[in-house]
Amino acid sequence: MKEKRTSRYLKDKDGYFSEEQIDRTKKRSREMEEASRTRLTSQKVRAKTLTYFDEIMKYDGARSQELSDFQGKGGKIIGTMCVMVPLELINASGAKNVRLCSGYYEPVHPANELLGDAGLCPMVKSTLGSKMVNANPITNNINMVVGPATCDGKMKLAEILEDWVPVVMMNIPRVKIGETSSDIWVKEIEYLSRKLEEVTGKRISKRALVNEIKKWNRGHELWSKMLDIRRSKRPTISGQDAMLVVQASQMDDIERWNKKTSQLISELQDMQKKGMIAGEDGAARILLAGSPMMYPNFKIPAIVEESGGTIVHDELCSGFRLMSDPVMLDGITRKGIMRGLAERYFFPCTCPCFSPNDERIRRIKESIEAFGIEGVVFHTLRGCHLSNIEATKIELELRDIGIPMVKLESEYDEGDIEQVRTRVEAFIEMIKARRENEGI
Amino acid sequence: MVDIDLSGKPYDVGIDVGAIATKVIVLKEGEIVGSLVKNTSMEPGKLSDSMLSEILEGIGVRKEEVGYIVSTGQGRRSIGIADMARTEITCFAKGAHHLVPDSEIVVDIGGHGIRVMRMGEMGVIADFRTNDKCSTGTGCFMDTMAMALEVNIEDVGDRSLHSKMAEHVNASCTVFAESEVVSLIAKGKITDDILAGLHNMVARKILALVNSTRSKGKVFICGGVGRNTGVVKELREIINREMVVPEDPHLVGALGAALMAPRPKVSVKKEVDTVQKEEVPFMKRFLRWST
């Protein structure tokens, strides 16, 4: 990190892109985020507290200003590329975390120019493109990137990003069995903690770590309350909004997020008492699964909820999985804490990059039961081979228990909106017809 | 959904605004009394309006006697006169189930899309899959190929039946397939053989989608490409399941749409013909009106 690295991928990165392209990328990103936000705010029933989360996720909003002020005072910002990065560790070192995975459409193009059409998923390309042209203020000035080597795209993305910013790659044992995998992962987390200490120049104390774990565990507790609201017959928050809230946790300070979320939950409970409902009455209860959808790429959930469905639960690393499993401390020694962290960030993760990954199906089936799911919308980003492969397995498993699934493959552009909409509408018509048949 | 007073309104209308053709059907108590097919224009609302008037005039029915108008197809939302809109996936399945209740897989090969529906109990779809962004095997693919070969699209099917030895067409992308066809023409290959090769490729593509349902039951083919005798012949050879093609496969969607009208159930006459593997004149009542 001390010596200056030479670029591997883009030797002449200064001045490679024209001013016009950089401006265009920024402008279109801003427009896209505005459109997504308008779609969210124009929902008929929407809690007022949600405007806070809108602001956090806003393009060039108050949060990016706050972060750059923090950095100006010597604070460090660590970019995370995956749900498997222990955020407690980052916070305990005094740094702030931001999730880098980008949902903006326009930055895909600069990345395409560098890589050609490498068959990579648009999320990887967009994240890379954002960095290449500095298109996203919130992720521009990061001091370090933590990139777990999960899928091929993410792994190589981390490598390419090293041209711009120091990267810590974490070796994820992708075969999820036996003692060895968890041993490797504990060591990787210890390695990360050393790297963080190097960047921030601050030792990660046991006390600070336990403190952060407590804060994040509080977040998990709140999120499970949120799931209760979504589980009820009349959820007062739409799936899109819930996803926005949980994604904001990756950008915000966790303490403030906890405060706002508990405020939101009491507002949602009040709304429930008043008999309000998000989305239409008698909407089809949908579970969203598959590849991640980062804000503002809320194309699929928006279509689902506009077509007469309500997303009551999801199985996404950009949704429910961010906040689903608190850290269980394995003793109060430093070693025990590290092991607890490692376990929380490894075993509950049902990313399709793992094998065996039967845990995923088990979780989906469980939530179908618990949330009264009537159909599963499985979304794969084009180029997300792992999700694509698992879709087949999941569809057949679900067929056995009589739950229909529709697989939607989509990219980062608006071109296929109408095709996707037709499929989703047909899917929801089908669910409602099934209901009539069963006489519900 | 609009509630309509149905007294004195025995007719229902289904409008299927496809990517290439617009189909309008008039139904009375489950029987087709009139239908019309025209190329989809830039103003599908106006077009279907005038088509409906034309049919009604032809069969001497007043507009006031029409109960429900249901639109489907890609342009379903631009039909102002429609009381409700349903997706083509639902409507084709509905129409197919009406015609052949025991069909397990419904394949709709339309202008821009291929949809394969696996039927569950009581004519409700169990699941479905569609082509993604790729247009291979659809009507517009065949249009492009016919244009490259300078053959009238109506004759494509029959001409390929004359082929003695089909050429191999490997590319499945419309653009690449076209250039492959052009190079075959340049090599002096016979048009009929190239067509047969194309139909074989299309049939394999459809088969792949059908197989992905993992169902071995009876297959019902509908949609405009179902009229292409070449594709149907190739498909029949490789599909390894019982396969039914109605006389007018392109009208099934509009029929399904008209059947979506929420009428109180009257006992429909059991008019299901026994279906054989060979193509028998099956939807005779279609034939009468669809010219």
XYZ file of C-alpha atoms in Angstrom:
731
model
C 0.000 0.000 0.000
C 2.923 2.269 0.622
C 4.582 1.902 -2.750
C 2.789 3.408 -5.695
C 1.148 0.687 -7.738
C 1.301 0.773 -11.473
C -1.941 0.331 -13.330
C -2.641 -3.073 -14.746
C -5.751 -2.404 -16.766
C -5.905 1.251 -17.689
C -2.452 2.681 -18.154
C -3.560 6.132 -19.266
C -6.491 6.578 -16.940
C -6.038 10.334 -16.587
C -7.630 11.979 -19.536
C -8.904 8.723 -21.004
C -12.497 9.826 -20.781
C -13.687 13.086 -22.243
C -15.262 15.731 -20.050
C -18.422 15.260 -22.023
C -18.655 11.574 -21.154
C -17.959 12.181 -17.489
C -20.617 14.880 -17.343
C -23.079 12.730 -19.231
C -22.538 9.812 -16.866
C -23.111 12.036 -13.869
C -26.134 13.707 -15.371
C -27.820 10.471 -16.379
C -27.052 8.886 -13.024
C -28.644 11.817 -11.283
C -31.691 11.647 -13.545
C -32.070 7.949 -13.006
C -31.865 8.262 -9.252
C -34.435 11.062 -9.331
C -36.797 8.933 -11.388
C -36.426 6.024 -8.981
C -37.036 8.282 -6.026
C -40.112 9.796 -7.648
C -41.461 6.310 -8.222
C -40.958 5.505 -4.569
C -42.403 8.727 -3.219
C -45.453 8.542 -5.455
C -46.662 5.368 -3.768
C -50.043 6.080 -2.234
C -49.348 4.748 1.229
C -45.874 5.624 2.420
C -44.532 6.345 5.892
C -43.173 9.838 6.361
C -39.985 8.690 8.086
C -38.909 7.127 4.815
C -37.859 10.528 3.481
C -34.833 10.234 5.748
C -33.745 7.059 3.972
C -34.423 8.708 0.608
C -31.976 11.391 1.580
C -29.289 8.896 2.588
C -29.516 7.074 -0.730
C -29.915 10.217 -2.820
C -27.390 10.880 -5.552
C -25.097 13.638 -4.311
C -27.267 14.020 -1.235
C -26.468 15.132 2.283
C -24.784 11.835 3.110
C -22.069 12.225 0.486
C -21.338 15.715 1.829
C -21.190 14.345 5.341
C -18.770 11.640 4.303
C -16.451 14.007 2.496
C -16.457 16.315 5.542
C -15.577 13.325 7.694
C -12.761 12.504 5.353
C -11.589 16.100 5.359
C -11.066 15.796 9.098
C -8.838 12.804 8.559
C -11.468 10.074 8.800
C -11.197 7.031 6.584
C -13.912 5.610 4.381
C -13.857 1.948 3.482
C -15.749 0.692 0.480
C -17.304 -2.757 0.778
C -18.131 -4.884 -2.204
C -20.166 -7.623 -0.692
C -22.471 -8.604 2.114
C -19.697 -10.731 3.572
C -17.494 -7.875 4.809
C -17.641 -7.538 8.610
C -18.812 -3.966 9.016
C -18.392 -4.122 12.792
C -14.671 -4.412 12.236
C -14.573 -1.372 9.961
C -16.547 0.735 12.415
C -14.442 -0.456 15.345
C -11.349 0.852 13.583
C -12.982 4.264 13.509
C -13.620 4.177 9.768
C -16.955 4.492 8.028
C -18.299 1.969 5.555
C -20.037 2.475 2.235
C -21.335 -0.248 -0.034
C -19.801 0.141 -3.473
C -22.106 -2.105 -5.509
C -23.692 0.266 -7.943
C -27.225 0.268 -9.272
C -26.713 3.121 -11.712
C -27.177 2.293 -15.380
C -25.011 4.817 -17.122
C -21.557 3.899 -15.686
C -21.872 0.514 -17.413
C -20.680 2.164 -20.618
C -17.216 3.311 -19.525
C -16.609 -0.156 -18.101
C -17.674 -1.694 -21.398
C -15.121 0.464 -23.161
C -12.383 -0.952 -20.981
C -13.392 -4.583 -20.980
C -15.356 -5.018 -24.153
C -18.421 -7.143 -23.671
C -16.800 -9.558 -21.270
C -20.118 -11.140 -20.332
C -19.845 -9.620 -16.893
C -22.908 -8.744 -14.933
C -24.007 -5.099 -15.162
C -23.574 -4.556 -11.440
C -19.863 -5.297 -11.664
C -19.575 -3.120 -14.738
C -21.488 -0.272 -13.184
C -19.375 -0.361 -10.036
C -16.233 -0.289 -12.098
C -17.540 2.444 -14.396
C -18.529 4.601 -11.436
C -14.961 4.474 -10.230
C -13.493 5.036 -13.685
C -15.280 8.303 -14.279
C -15.845 9.196 -10.621
C -19.545 9.265 -11.296
C -20.917 8.667 -7.837
C -20.043 11.207 -5.130
C -20.761 8.820 -2.297
C -18.246 6.237 -3.443
C -15.699 8.525 -5.080
C -13.304 9.187 -2.277
C -12.829 5.887 -0.598
C -9.558 5.140 1.159
C -9.683 1.409 0.728
C -11.842 -1.273 -0.825
C -12.615 -4.585 0.812
C -13.491 -7.139 -1.804
C -14.279 -10.714 -0.890
C -13.485 -12.999 -3.818
C -16.955 -14.434 -4.246
C -18.012 -14.729 -7.876
C -15.604 -14.304 -10.777
C -16.952 -10.863 -11.595
C -16.528 -9.493 -8.095
C -13.083 -11.013 -7.781
C -11.754 -9.486 -10.960
C -13.532 -6.230 -10.196
C -11.523 -5.985 -6.998
C -8.371 -6.609 -8.971
C -9.197 -3.928 -11.527
C -10.158 -1.418 -8.859
C -6.637 -1.711 -7.525
C -5.619 0.575 -10.389
C -7.389 3.372 -8.551
C -7.520 2.560 -4.886
C -5.879 0.129 -2.417
C -7.817 -3.118 -2.233
C -7.931 -5.813 0.392
C -9.122 -9.020 -1.169
C -10.522 -11.657 1.104
C -10.202 -15.276 0.212
C -13.602 -16.852 0.600
C -13.665 -20.619 0.942
C -16.342 -21.399 -1.593
C -16.780 -24.984 -0.552
C -18.958 -24.557 2.450
C -18.243 -27.654 4.481
C -15.946 -28.800 7.163
C -13.666 -27.165 9.628
C -11.172 -25.884 7.120
C -13.497 -23.381 5.501
C -14.336 -21.631 8.735
C -10.676 -21.697 9.804
C -9.631 -19.984 6.599
C -12.340 -17.399 7.002
C -11.355 -16.540 10.582
C -7.805 -15.982 9.378
C -9.034 -13.794 6.554
C -10.965 -11.660 9.006
C -7.923 -11.289 11.184
C -5.988 -10.245 8.118
C -8.632 -7.673 7.304
C -8.476 -6.299 10.806
C -4.681 -5.821 10.458
C -5.178 -4.057 7.137
C -7.793 -1.780 8.648
C -5.486 -0.911 11.492
C -2.830 -0.046 8.934
C -5.121 2.334 7.076
C -6.650 4.064 10.054
C -3.530 3.941 12.214
C -5.716 2.911 15.112
C -5.720 -0.365 16.945
C -9.027 -2.217 16.960
C -9.690 -2.699 20.647
C -11.807 -5.476 22.004
C -14.039 -2.946 23.741
C -14.681 -0.999 20.527
C -15.434 -4.175 18.640
C -17.936 -5.424 21.202
C -19.485 -1.990 21.209
C -19.951 -1.999 17.436
C -21.288 -5.533 17.486
C -23.914 -4.407 19.988
C -24.958 -1.528 17.741
C -25.246 -3.729 14.691
C -27.069 -6.438 16.600
C -29.587 -3.793 17.606
C -29.993 -3.107 13.887
C -30.697 -6.764 13.251
C -33.270 -6.763 16.005
C -35.030 -3.776 14.476
C -34.967 -5.354 11.058
C -36.668 -8.454 12.393
C -39.428 -6.203 13.724
C -39.696 -4.786 10.245
C -40.054 -8.320 8.910
C -42.929 -8.836 11.343
C -44.720 -5.900 9.774
C -44.139 -7.299 6.315
C -45.212 -10.747 7.445
C -48.599 -9.495 8.602
C -51.708 -9.760 6.427
C -51.668 -6.042 5.759
C -48.082 -4.837 5.424
C -47.749 -1.072 5.625
C -44.436 -0.897 3.822
C -43.796 -1.887 0.244
C -40.985 -4.236 -0.674
C -39.147 -1.480 -2.501
C -39.174 0.779 0.526
C -38.033 -2.014 2.794
C -35.155 -2.678 0.456
C -34.285 1.008 0.440
C -34.238 1.065 4.229
C -32.030 -1.957 4.601
C -29.651 -0.759 1.903
C -29.359 2.574 3.671
C -27.821 0.712 6.600
C -24.803 0.085 4.397
C -24.317 3.803 3.781
C -25.407 5.372 7.040
C -23.926 5.426 10.538
C -25.478 2.435 12.182
C -26.443 4.235 15.366
C -28.434 6.859 13.506
C -29.897 4.220 11.231
C -31.102 2.311 14.291
C -32.743 5.419 15.668
C -34.517 6.250 12.417
C -35.555 2.679 11.802
C -37.123 2.308 15.195
C -38.964 5.565 14.506
C -40.087 4.137 11.184
C -41.272 0.936 12.785
C -43.475 2.733 15.284
C -44.920 4.820 12.452
C -45.617 1.680 10.436
C -47.301 0.061 13.427
C -49.490 3.121 13.864
C -50.422 2.923 10.223
C -51.366 -0.692 10.716
C -53.629 0.231 13.563
C -55.349 2.728 11.296
C -55.973 -0.120 8.850
C -53.735 1.195 6.116
C -52.043 -1.100 3.629
C -49.179 -0.562 1.205
C -50.077 -1.645 -2.290
C -53.480 -2.903 -3.266
C -55.843 -4.971 -1.212
C -55.600 -8.638 -2.064
C -52.268 -8.229 -3.806
C -50.305 -11.351 -4.608
C -47.687 -12.021 -1.946
C -44.359 -12.288 -3.692
C -40.921 -13.375 -2.577
C -38.056 -11.815 -4.473
C -34.954 -13.923 -4.966
C -31.870 -14.089 -7.134
C -29.240 -11.529 -8.060
C -28.854 -8.373 -6.002
C -30.702 -5.171 -6.899
C -28.986 -2.086 -5.670
C -30.776 1.226 -5.425
C -31.647 2.908 -7.805
C -31.945 -0.226 -9.906
C -35.385 -1.006 -8.516
C -36.793 -1.890 -11.917
C -37.980 -5.393 -11.061
C -39.513 -4.680 -7.625
C -41.216 -1.585 -9.007
C -42.776 -3.584 -11.822
C -43.897 -6.318 -9.432
C -45.559 -3.838 -7.124
C -47.141 -1.867 -9.952
C -48.650 -5.027 -11.410
C -50.677 -6.020 -8.383
C -48.130 -7.814 -6.253
C -46.580 -6.958 -2.925
C -43.064 -8.074 -2.134
C -43.430 -9.248 1.427
C -40.039 -10.845 1.674
C -36.845 -11.325 -0.236
C -33.813 -13.538 -0.309
C -31.290 -11.058 -1.626
C -27.873 -9.937 -0.526
C -29.175 -6.449 -1.252
C -32.160 -6.941 1.000
C -33.099 -9.157 3.861
C -29.696 -10.841 4.090
C -27.944 -7.591 5.017
C -29.563 -7.594 8.417
C -30.809 -11.089 9.028
C -28.276 -12.649 11.354
C -26.781 -10.970 14.411
C -23.300 -11.830 15.632
C -23.302 -14.445 18.368
C -20.194 -13.978 20.435
C -18.231 -17.119 21.001
C -16.815 -16.056 24.380
C -15.327 -12.753 25.352
C -11.777 -13.358 24.278
C -10.585 -11.563 21.163
C -10.371 -14.921 19.467
C -13.927 -15.745 20.449
C -15.185 -12.445 19.096
C -13.393 -12.962 15.818
C -14.839 -16.443 15.509
C -18.310 -15.072 16.192
C -17.845 -12.455 13.486
C -16.532 -15.022 11.062
C -19.478 -17.298 11.634
C -22.040 -14.548 11.177
C -20.508 -13.446 7.916
C -19.942 -16.881 6.497
C -22.518 -19.517 7.322
C -25.764 -17.548 6.912
C -24.599 -16.222 3.565
C -26.446 -18.102 0.860
C -24.685 -16.551 -2.093
C -24.828 -18.916 -5.076
C -21.036 -18.818 -5.241
C -21.044 -21.428 -2.487
C -21.428 -25.107 -2.902
C -23.208 -26.930 -1.423
C -25.826 -24.243 -1.036
C -28.884 -26.132 0.164
C -29.218 -23.611 2.946
C -30.645 -21.236 0.357
C -33.503 -23.514 -0.579
C -34.177 -24.241 3.053
C -34.405 -20.525 3.763
C -36.644 -19.866 0.799
C -38.990 -22.677 1.798
C -39.057 -21.453 5.366
C -39.957 -17.939 4.363
C -42.617 -19.198 1.963
C -44.255 -20.833 4.912
C -43.774 -17.979 7.358
C -44.678 -15.101 5.058
C -47.569 -16.720 3.211
C -45.772 -16.435 -0.117
C -47.841 -17.216 -3.191
C -45.151 -16.929 -5.833
C -41.434 -16.419 -6.235
C -39.968 -13.883 -8.641
C -36.429 -14.970 -9.388
C -34.335 -12.233 -10.875
C -30.975 -12.799 -12.469
C -28.752 -10.139 -13.874
C -27.483 -11.017 -17.304
C -24.034 -12.476 -16.714
C -24.795 -13.621 -13.179
C -24.096 -17.226 -14.072
C -24.283 -18.530 -10.541
C -27.802 -17.253 -9.902
C -28.819 -18.425 -13.317
C -27.696 -21.959 -12.601
C -29.339 -22.086 -9.205
C -32.633 -20.871 -10.652
C -33.273 -24.255 -12.244
C -32.682 -26.095 -9.009
C -34.870 -23.736 -7.033
C -37.703 -23.830 -9.555
C -37.900 -27.608 -9.424
C -37.767 -27.656 -5.634
C -40.569 -25.102 -5.476
C -42.636 -27.028 -7.994
C -42.682 -29.895 -5.516
C -44.350 -27.729 -2.902
C -46.699 -26.105 -5.425
C -45.244 -22.615 -5.438
C -44.853 -21.079 -8.896
C -41.691 -19.256 -9.839
C -40.965 -16.927 -12.702
C -37.420 -16.265 -13.762
C -36.641 -12.823 -15.107
C -33.327 -12.100 -16.726
C -32.577 -8.460 -17.016
C -29.834 -5.960 -17.588
C -29.125 -2.432 -16.504
C -31.272 -0.571 -18.964
C -34.904 0.302 -19.342
C -35.237 -1.370 -22.739
C -36.849 -4.561 -21.509
C -39.296 -2.983 -19.079
C -42.386 -3.837 -21.106
C -41.326 -7.431 -21.730
C -40.617 -7.912 -18.062
C -43.893 -6.256 -17.172
C -45.846 -8.643 -19.387
C -44.254 -11.608 -17.678
C -44.821 -10.254 -14.204
C -48.436 -9.377 -14.989
C -49.057 -12.844 -16.371
C -47.464 -14.308 -13.280
C -49.706 -12.321 -10.981
C -52.802 -13.071 -13.073
C -51.836 -16.709 -12.700
C -51.525 -16.476 -8.931
C -54.903 -14.800 -8.668
C -56.490 -17.419 -10.903
C -55.050 -20.126 -8.687
C -56.586 -18.405 -5.701
C -60.018 -18.441 -7.342
C -59.602 -22.118 -8.106
C -58.745 -22.936 -4.569
C -61.725 -20.882 -3.490
C -59.800 -18.526 -1.255
C -62.724 -4.526 -14.296
C -65.971 -2.877 -15.272
C -69.281 -4.267 -14.185
C -71.635 -4.379 -17.118
C -75.344 -5.037 -17.237
C -75.365 -8.106 -19.451
C -79.076 -8.195 -20.357
C -79.416 -8.172 -24.116
C -75.670 -8.304 -24.553
C -74.784 -11.837 -25.500
C -71.606 -11.018 -27.418
C -68.066 -10.799 -26.080
C -65.103 -9.467 -27.966
C -61.452 -10.445 -27.745
C -58.813 -8.173 -29.240
C -55.271 -9.494 -29.540
C -52.897 -6.719 -30.531
C -49.806 -8.643 -31.494
C -46.451 -7.359 -32.628
C -47.250 -8.128 -36.253
C -50.991 -8.756 -36.573
C -54.074 -7.624 -34.720
C -56.741 -10.262 -34.248
C -60.339 -9.513 -33.289
C -62.866 -12.164 -32.398
C -66.567 -11.974 -31.530
C -67.910 -14.677 -29.301
C -71.440 -15.700 -28.410
C -71.879 -18.222 -25.627
C -68.489 -19.723 -26.234
C -69.004 -19.941 -30.002
C -67.056 -17.817 -32.422
C -69.387 -15.842 -34.623
C -66.907 -13.550 -36.305
C -63.215 -12.796 -36.575
C -60.818 -10.609 -38.481
C -57.038 -10.346 -38.813
C -55.112 -7.290 -39.983
C -51.576 -6.043 -39.710
C -50.983 -4.038 -36.550
C -50.741 -0.347 -37.309
C -49.189 2.492 -35.393
C -52.586 3.250 -33.901
C -53.836 -0.065 -32.560
C -56.734 1.615 -30.762
C -58.226 3.020 -33.938
C -57.447 -0.104 -35.913
C -59.170 -2.496 -33.532
C -62.109 -0.127 -33.281
C -62.643 -0.175 -37.034
C -62.011 -3.919 -37.210
C -64.662 -4.549 -34.601
C -67.180 -2.374 -36.464
C -66.385 -4.288 -39.638
C -67.033 -7.673 -38.033
C -70.200 -6.522 -36.298
C -71.517 -5.098 -39.560
C -70.688 -8.361 -41.311
C -72.676 -10.471 -38.895
C -75.429 -7.906 -38.359
C -74.883 -7.234 -34.692
C -75.298 -3.819 -33.097
C -72.549 -2.408 -30.876
C -74.995 -2.250 -27.994
C -75.259 -6.014 -27.992
C -71.604 -6.418 -27.051
C -71.007 -7.205 -23.391
C -67.337 -7.304 -22.570
C -64.360 -6.284 -24.656
C -61.074 -7.779 -23.477
C -57.735 -6.801 -24.958
C -54.504 -8.733 -24.917
C -51.150 -8.820 -26.675
C -48.309 -6.360 -26.546
C -50.536 -3.419 -27.345
C -53.269 -4.354 -24.900
C -53.033 -1.139 -22.946
C -53.584 1.118 -25.934
C -57.079 -0.206 -26.615
C -59.470 2.451 -25.383
C -62.639 0.467 -25.989
C -61.491 -2.496 -23.899
C -63.114 -3.138 -20.513
C -60.122 -5.045 -19.276
C -56.661 -6.049 -20.413
C -55.003 -9.383 -19.785
C -51.547 -10.573 -20.785
C -51.153 -12.765 -23.843
C -49.709 -15.511 -21.653
C -52.953 -15.834 -19.709
C -55.144 -15.492 -22.802
C -53.365 -18.035 -24.978
C -53.510 -20.542 -22.144
C -57.208 -19.817 -21.685
C -57.940 -20.242 -25.381
C -55.877 -23.412 -25.606
C -57.580 -24.916 -22.589
C -60.957 -24.099 -24.122
C -60.095 -25.880 -27.351
C -58.078 -28.823 -26.016
C -58.690 -29.122 -22.289
C -56.125 -31.862 -21.784
C -53.190 -30.032 -23.341
C -50.384 -29.851 -20.848
C -48.010 -27.518 -22.606
C -49.206 -24.520 -24.585
C -46.690 -23.022 -26.970
C -47.449 -19.606 -28.384
C -45.093 -18.597 -31.158
C -45.910 -15.000 -31.844
C -44.482 -12.059 -33.709
C -41.936 -11.024 -31.131
C -42.065 -13.701 -28.490
C -42.252 -17.399 -27.792
C -44.134 -18.328 -24.658
C -44.384 -21.797 -23.243
C -47.017 -22.354 -20.599
C -47.250 -25.467 -18.465
C -50.876 -25.994 -17.560
C -51.976 -26.896 -14.077
C -55.386 -27.898 -12.820
C -58.587 -26.435 -14.279
C -56.846 -24.546 -17.036
C -54.776 -22.351 -14.771
C -51.157 -21.922 -15.753
C -48.739 -23.695 -13.426
C -45.712 -21.902 -14.768
C -44.429 -20.411 -17.955
C -41.260 -19.359 -19.667
C -40.558 -17.044 -22.538
C -37.778 -16.222 -24.906
C -35.537 -13.530 -23.502
C -34.304 -10.678 -25.605
C -33.577 -13.056 -28.477
C -36.108 -13.108 -31.301
C -35.144 -16.404 -32.949
C -38.058 -18.469 -34.049
C -40.590 -15.694 -33.783
C -42.676 -14.292 -36.577
C -40.371 -11.376 -37.207
C -37.442 -13.760 -37.519
C -39.252 -15.673 -40.240
C -40.201 -12.391 -41.884
C -36.571 -11.348 -42.044
C -35.503 -14.683 -43.491
C -38.306 -14.668 -46.053
C -37.208 -11.218 -47.118
C -33.596 -12.314 -47.470
C -34.700 -15.283 -49.568
C -37.227 -13.181 -51.497
C -40.054 -15.563 -50.698
C -43.566 -14.483 -49.761
C -44.062 -15.179 -46.057
C -47.299 -17.029 -46.808
C -45.430 -19.557 -48.972
C -42.493 -20.150 -46.646
C -43.980 -23.224 -45.011
C -45.213 -25.028 -48.075
C -42.059 -24.408 -50.081
C -39.877 -25.920 -47.394
C -41.965 -29.085 -47.582
C -40.601 -29.643 -51.098
C -37.049 -29.780 -49.800
C -35.242 -33.076 -50.314
C -32.181 -32.248 -48.254
C -32.322 -29.476 -45.712
C -29.344 -27.178 -45.328
C -27.831 -26.625 -41.923
C -28.369 -23.236 -40.367
C -26.445 -22.884 -37.149
C -26.621 -19.237 -36.148
C -29.564 -18.574 -33.895
C -29.318 -14.792 -33.810
C -31.596 -13.107 -36.335
C -28.822 -10.946 -37.727
C -26.247 -13.733 -37.932
C -28.789 -16.176 -39.336
C -29.582 -13.690 -42.057
C -25.956 -13.418 -43.044
C -25.672 -17.197 -42.976
C -28.691 -17.415 -45.264
C -27.182 -14.830 -47.600
C -23.973 -16.835 -47.794
C -25.950 -20.006 -48.522
C -27.707 -18.186 -51.343
C -24.329 -17.055 -52.626
C -23.176 -20.674 -52.639
C -26.090 -21.423 -54.936
C -28.092 -23.538 -52.508
C -31.746 -24.209 -53.230
C -34.155 -21.815 -51.493
C -36.456 -24.631 -50.375
C -33.568 -26.411 -48.678
C -32.467 -23.267 -46.895
C -36.019 -22.742 -45.689
C -36.197 -26.302 -44.437
C -32.934 -25.752 -42.569
C -34.288 -22.572 -41.000
C -37.478 -24.313 -39.927
C -35.460 -27.092 -38.393
C -33.431 -24.580 -36.420
C -36.573 -22.794 -35.251
C -38.153 -26.096 -34.247
C -35.102 -27.011 -32.186
C -35.207 -23.671 -30.479
C -38.871 -24.144 -29.562
C -38.193 -27.697 -28.451
C -35.532 -26.458 -26.051
C -38.070 -24.180 -24.392
C -40.672 -26.949 -24.300
C -38.189 -29.388 -22.783
C -37.249 -26.906 -20.098
C -40.745 -27.303 -18.637
C -39.824 -30.948 -17.919
C -43.322 -32.019 -18.786
C -44.074 -34.879 -21.165
C -47.720 -34.141 -21.795
C -49.682 -33.060 -24.848
C -48.397 -29.976 -26.619
C -50.709 -27.372 -28.106
C -49.151 -25.087 -30.695
C -50.629 -21.645 -31.291
C -49.626 -18.179 -32.401
C -48.922 -16.951 -35.917
C -45.915 -19.196 -36.566
C -48.207 -22.167 -35.977
C -49.486 -21.477 -39.499
C -46.037 -22.170 -40.885
C -46.413 -25.764 -42.061
C -42.652 -26.155 -42.305
C -42.018 -25.368 -38.665
C -44.946 -27.544 -37.625
C -43.641 -30.479 -39.635
C -40.120 -30.197 -38.226
C -41.477 -29.789 -34.716
C -43.711 -32.831 -35.081
C -40.696 -34.893 -36.035
C -38.570 -33.990 -33.046
C -40.994 -33.134 -30.271
C -41.560 -36.697 -29.068
C -44.902 -35.837 -27.523
C -48.457 -35.683 -28.721
C -48.880 -32.396 -30.542
C -51.973 -30.490 -31.606
C -52.131 -27.595 -34.017
C -55.503 -25.925 -34.471
C -56.725 -24.768 -37.846
C -56.226 -21.102 -37.016
C -53.531 -21.019 -34.368
C -53.107 -17.251 -34.511
C -56.648 -16.624 -33.245
C -56.243 -18.544 -30.000
C -55.102 -15.490 -28.065
C -58.079 -13.386 -29.104
C -60.354 -16.323 -28.340
C -58.835 -16.624 -24.887
C -59.272 -12.898 -24.341
C -62.958 -13.053 -25.230
C -63.326 -16.004 -22.883
C -61.832 -13.925 -20.078
C -65.051 -11.916 -19.948
C -66.417 -12.426 -16.449
C -69.757 -13.880 -17.434
C -71.735 -16.070 -15.107
C -70.879 -19.627 -16.105
C -73.388 -21.186 -18.477
C -73.055 -24.841 -19.259
C -70.994 -24.827 -22.397
C -71.828 -27.486 -24.893
C -69.281 -30.242 -24.881
C -67.924 -29.648 -28.341
C -64.423 -30.929 -27.999
C -63.495 -32.823 -31.108
C -61.466 -35.920 -30.643
C -57.984 -34.830 -31.411
C -55.661 -36.972 -33.434
C -52.013 -36.631 -34.094
C -52.633 -35.687 -37.715
C -53.788 -32.209 -38.552
C -57.533 -32.489 -38.895
C -59.723 -29.517 -39.699
C -60.151 -28.811 -36.070
C -61.486 -25.335 -35.511
C -63.993 -25.434 -38.306
C -65.953 -22.580 -36.898
C -62.879 -20.402 -37.202
C -62.569 -21.262 -40.844
C -65.971 -19.931 -41.685
C -65.228 -16.409 -40.644
C -61.552 -15.840 -40.837
C -60.990 -14.625 -44.330
